[in-house]
């Protein structure tokens, strides 16, 4: 670690004289000599003039303080691995979202088309209902009119009145029969046998 040095006298741990280095809570480094001389036990940083707490730099430091002295390339490699890992998952998630968006657009177009067809069918149903209602009105109107004015039909049992004169002028049954049935020699014989006029008795 060629960059580690005392922020006051610029002492480095590789020098011949062995001095302990201390890490302040304000983020500065001091050797043991400068820490005692510069601060005069006042615990005030000579660089930033802030109050501080010191920790000696050794293997017994806490892990979060040790990280400040580790090789940054190790962190870069870890960061690159983390970036690669996150990039792969981000790309996979992006691809999934893209496919979902395409599917959404396809289903949306299908739903819009189906909705338009539904609206057209509703309008057609409404027209048919109005037409059906109009036809019913015409039917009931014609039906009521036919009931109010029934057609007159001649009954086979209706007879016109007959006057007495017409009755008197009617022919006798015998004349009707003779007119309806033509007289033949055989029929004359039959009628002569069947019809016998009552004989007239002379009064003494």
Short mmCIF file of C-alpha atoms in Angstrom, two decimals:
data_model
loop_
_atom_site.label_atom_id
_atom_site.label_comp_id
_atom_site.label_asym_id
_atom_site.label_seq_id
_atom_site.Cartn_x
_atom_site.Cartn_y
_atom_site.Cartn_z
CA UNK A 1 0.00 0.00 0.00
CA UNK A 2 2.20 2.78 -1.31
CA UNK A 3 -0.36 5.45 -0.63
CA UNK A 4 -0.57 5.01 3.20
CA UNK A 5 1.19 7.84 5.01
CA UNK A 6 0.88 10.21 7.94
CA UNK A 7 -1.19 13.23 6.96
CA UNK A 8 1.05 15.45 9.06
CA UNK A 9 4.71 14.36 8.55
CA UNK A 10 4.14 12.02 5.55
CA UNK A 11 5.70 9.05 7.29
CA UNK A 12 5.10 5.65 5.58
CA UNK A 13 5.08 2.24 7.26
CA UNK A 14 7.97 1.03 5.05
CA UNK A 15 10.42 3.52 6.49
CA UNK A 16 13.28 2.43 8.78
CA UNK A 17 11.76 3.93 11.88
CA UNK A 18 8.81 1.96 13.11
CA UNK A 19 5.88 4.07 14.09
CA UNK A 20 2.33 3.06 14.58
CA UNK A 21 -0.32 4.60 12.35
CA UNK A 22 -3.76 5.64 13.51
CA UNK A 23 -6.99 6.12 11.63
CA UNK A 24 -9.25 8.95 12.80
CA UNK A 25 -13.03 9.02 12.70
CA UNK A 26 -12.83 12.05 10.40
CA UNK A 27 -10.97 9.96 7.79
CA UNK A 28 -7.35 11.02 8.26
CA UNK A 29 -4.13 9.13 9.13
CA UNK A 30 -1.57 10.05 11.75
CA UNK A 31 1.56 8.42 13.04
CA UNK A 32 2.01 8.08 16.76
CA UNK A 33 4.51 10.93 16.94
CA UNK A 34 2.37 13.43 15.05
CA UNK A 35 -0.72 12.40 16.89
CA UNK A 36 0.86 13.29 20.26
CA UNK A 37 2.73 16.39 19.12
CA UNK A 38 0.23 18.12 16.84
CA UNK A 39 -2.87 17.59 18.89
CA UNK A 40 -1.41 18.14 22.33
CA UNK A 41 -3.92 15.61 23.64
CA UNK A 42 -6.76 17.83 22.48
CA UNK A 43 -8.07 15.17 19.98
CA UNK A 44 -8.60 17.77 17.27
CA UNK A 45 -7.64 16.92 13.68
CA UNK A 46 -4.90 19.20 12.34
CA UNK A 47 -6.23 18.79 8.78
CA UNK A 48 -9.98 19.39 9.13
CA UNK A 49 -10.09 20.77 12.68
CA UNK A 50 -12.77 18.33 13.74
CA UNK A 51 -13.01 16.31 16.89
CA UNK A 52 -12.14 12.67 16.30
CA UNK A 53 -11.70 9.20 17.77
CA UNK A 54 -8.61 7.24 16.73
CA UNK A 55 -8.14 3.55 15.93
CA UNK A 56 -4.75 1.94 15.42
CA UNK A 57 -4.24 0.38 11.99
CA UNK A 58 -3.58 -3.34 12.51
CA UNK A 59 -5.19 -6.74 11.96
CA UNK A 60 -7.52 -6.21 14.88
CA UNK A 61 -9.45 -3.40 13.17
CA UNK A 62 -13.11 -3.86 12.38
CA UNK A 63 -14.05 -5.17 8.93
CA UNK A 64 -15.64 -1.93 7.78
CA UNK A 65 -12.35 -0.08 8.52
CA UNK A 66 -10.25 -2.81 6.85
CA UNK A 67 -12.17 -2.32 3.63
CA UNK A 68 -10.58 1.12 3.28
CA UNK A 69 -7.17 -0.53 2.93
CA UNK A 70 -8.04 -3.40 0.59
CA UNK A 71 -7.00 -3.54 -3.05
CA UNK A 72 -9.68 -1.69 -5.09
CA UNK A 73 -9.22 -4.06 -8.05
CA UNK A 74 -10.73 -6.81 -5.94
CA UNK A 75 -13.75 -4.62 -5.48
CA UNK A 76 -13.80 -3.86 -9.20
CA UNK A 77 -13.87 -7.56 -10.04
CA UNK A 78 -16.67 -8.12 -7.58
CA UNK A 79 -18.52 -5.12 -8.97
CA UNK A 80 -18.08 -6.41 -12.53
CA UNK A 81 -19.47 -9.78 -11.51
CA UNK A 82 -22.38 -8.10 -9.79
CA UNK A 83 -22.99 -5.88 -12.84
CA UNK A 84 -22.91 -8.92 -15.15
CA UNK A 85 -25.29 -10.84 -12.91
CA UNK A 86 -27.72 -7.94 -12.66
CA UNK A 87 -27.45 -7.21 -16.39
CA UNK A 88 -28.46 -10.78 -17.31
CA UNK A 89 -31.48 -10.68 -15.03
CA UNK A 90 -32.38 -7.19 -16.17
CA UNK A 91 -32.18 -8.29 -19.82
CA UNK A 92 -34.31 -11.35 -19.10
CA UNK A 93 -36.90 -9.22 -17.35
CA UNK A 94 -36.84 -6.65 -20.18
CA UNK A 95 -37.39 -9.41 -22.77
CA UNK A 96 -40.30 -10.76 -20.75
CA UNK A 97 -41.87 -7.30 -20.49
CA UNK A 98 -41.45 -6.79 -24.23
CA UNK A 99 -43.21 -10.07 -24.99
CA UNK A 100 -45.97 -9.21 -22.55
CA UNK A 101 -46.38 -5.82 -24.21
CA UNK A 102 -46.70 -7.45 -27.63
CA UNK A 103 -49.24 -9.93 -26.26
CA UNK A 104 -51.14 -7.09 -24.65
CA UNK A 105 -51.30 -5.17 -27.93
CA UNK A 106 -52.52 -8.29 -29.76
CA UNK A 107 -55.24 -9.02 -27.21
CA UNK A 108 -56.21 -5.34 -27.12
CA UNK A 109 -56.73 -5.28 -30.89
CA UNK A 110 -58.75 -8.49 -30.64
CA UNK A 111 -60.90 -7.07 -27.82
CA UNK A 112 -61.44 -3.80 -29.71
CA UNK A 113 -62.55 -5.72 -32.80
CA UNK A 114 -64.85 -7.92 -30.73
CA UNK A 115 -66.30 -4.84 -29.02
CA UNK A 116 -67.04 -3.25 -32.40
CA UNK A 117 -68.78 -6.43 -33.54
CA UNK A 118 -70.82 -6.46 -30.32
CA UNK A 119 -71.91 -2.87 -30.91
CA UNK A 120 -72.93 -3.71 -34.48
CA UNK A 121 -74.91 -6.73 -33.28
CA UNK A 122 -76.61 -4.64 -30.60
CA UNK A 123 -77.65 -2.08 -33.22
CA UNK A 124 -78.93 -4.87 -35.48
CA UNK A 125 -80.90 -6.43 -32.62
CA UNK A 126 -82.42 -3.06 -31.81
CA UNK A 127 -83.48 -2.57 -35.43
CA UNK A 128 -85.03 -6.04 -35.51
CA UNK A 129 -86.87 -5.38 -32.26
CA UNK A 130 -88.27 -2.12 -33.62
CA UNK A 131 -89.30 -3.86 -36.83
CA UNK A 132 -90.93 -6.67 -34.85
CA UNK A 133 -92.77 -4.12 -32.69
CA UNK A 134 -94.01 -2.35 -35.82
CA UNK A 135 -95.22 -5.61 -37.36
CA UNK A 136 -97.07 -6.49 -34.15
CA UNK A 137 -98.80 -3.12 -34.18
CA UNK A 138 -99.89 -3.67 -37.78
CA UNK A 139 -101.13 -7.16 -36.95
CA UNK A 140 -103.19 -6.06 -33.95
CA UNK A 141 -104.56 -3.10 -35.88
CA UNK A 142 -105.73 -5.31 -38.75
CA UNK A 143 -107.05 -7.96 -36.34
CA UNK A 144 -109.15 -5.44 -34.36
CA UNK A 145 -110.55 -3.97 -37.56
CA UNK A 146 -111.60 -7.40 -38.87
CA UNK A 147 -113.40 -8.13 -35.57
CA UNK A 148 -115.32 -4.84 -35.66
CA UNK A 149 -116.51 -5.33 -39.30
CA UNK A 150 -117.14 -9.08 -39.84
CA UNK A 151 -117.87 -10.34 -43.33
CA UNK A 152 -121.57 -11.08 -44.13
CA UNK A 153 -122.15 -14.63 -45.23
CA UNK A 154 -125.35 -16.12 -46.55
CA UNK A 155 -126.64 -18.95 -44.43
CA UNK A 156 -128.04 -21.98 -46.26
CA UNK A 157 -130.95 -21.92 -43.80
CA UNK A 158 -132.12 -18.40 -44.58
CA UNK A 159 -135.38 -18.43 -46.56
CA UNK A 160 -137.03 -15.50 -48.17
CA UNK A 161 -140.67 -14.93 -47.16
CA UNK A 162 -143.26 -16.37 -49.49
CA UNK A 163 -146.56 -14.61 -50.14
CA UNK A 164 -149.92 -16.37 -50.18
CA UNK A 165 -150.38 -15.63 -53.83
CA UNK A 166 -147.17 -17.37 -54.71
CA UNK A 167 -148.27 -20.36 -52.64
CA UNK A 168 -151.60 -20.42 -54.42
CA UNK A 169 -149.88 -20.26 -57.78
CA UNK A 170 -147.62 -23.16 -56.97
CA UNK A 171 -148.37 -26.34 -58.80
CA UNK A 172 -149.72 -29.41 -57.08
CA UNK A 173 -147.37 -32.16 -56.02
CA UNK A 174 -148.47 -34.22 -58.86
CA UNK A 175 -147.65 -31.53 -61.34
CA UNK A 176 -144.25 -31.01 -59.74
CA UNK A 177 -143.53 -34.68 -59.86
CA UNK A 178 -144.70 -34.91 -63.40
CA UNK A 179 -142.55 -31.95 -64.33
CA UNK A 180 -139.52 -33.24 -62.49
CA UNK A 181 -139.86 -36.79 -63.74
CA UNK A 182 -140.74 -37.29 -67.44
CA UNK A 183 -143.69 -39.55 -68.10
CA UNK A 184 -142.97 -42.84 -69.79
CA UNK A 185 -145.45 -45.65 -70.53
CA UNK A 186 -144.02 -47.67 -67.70
CA UNK A 187 -144.14 -44.82 -65.24
CA UNK A 188 -147.72 -44.01 -66.24
CA UNK A 189 -148.70 -47.58 -65.45
CA UNK A 190 -146.98 -47.37 -62.04
CA UNK A 191 -148.69 -44.12 -61.16
CA UNK A 192 -152.03 -45.49 -62.33
CA UNK A 193 -151.65 -48.51 -60.11
CA UNK A 194 -150.51 -46.54 -57.06
CA UNK A 195 -152.89 -43.59 -57.27
CA UNK A 196 -156.56 -44.48 -56.87
CA UNK A 197 -159.03 -41.71 -56.57
CA UNK A 198 -161.89 -42.32 -54.16
CA UNK A 199 -165.11 -43.35 -55.91
CA UNK A 200 -168.12 -41.08 -55.75
CA UNK A 201 -171.24 -42.66 -54.27
CA UNK A 202 -174.45 -41.51 -55.71
CA UNK A 203 -177.05 -40.55 -53.22
CA UNK A 204 -180.40 -42.18 -53.72
#
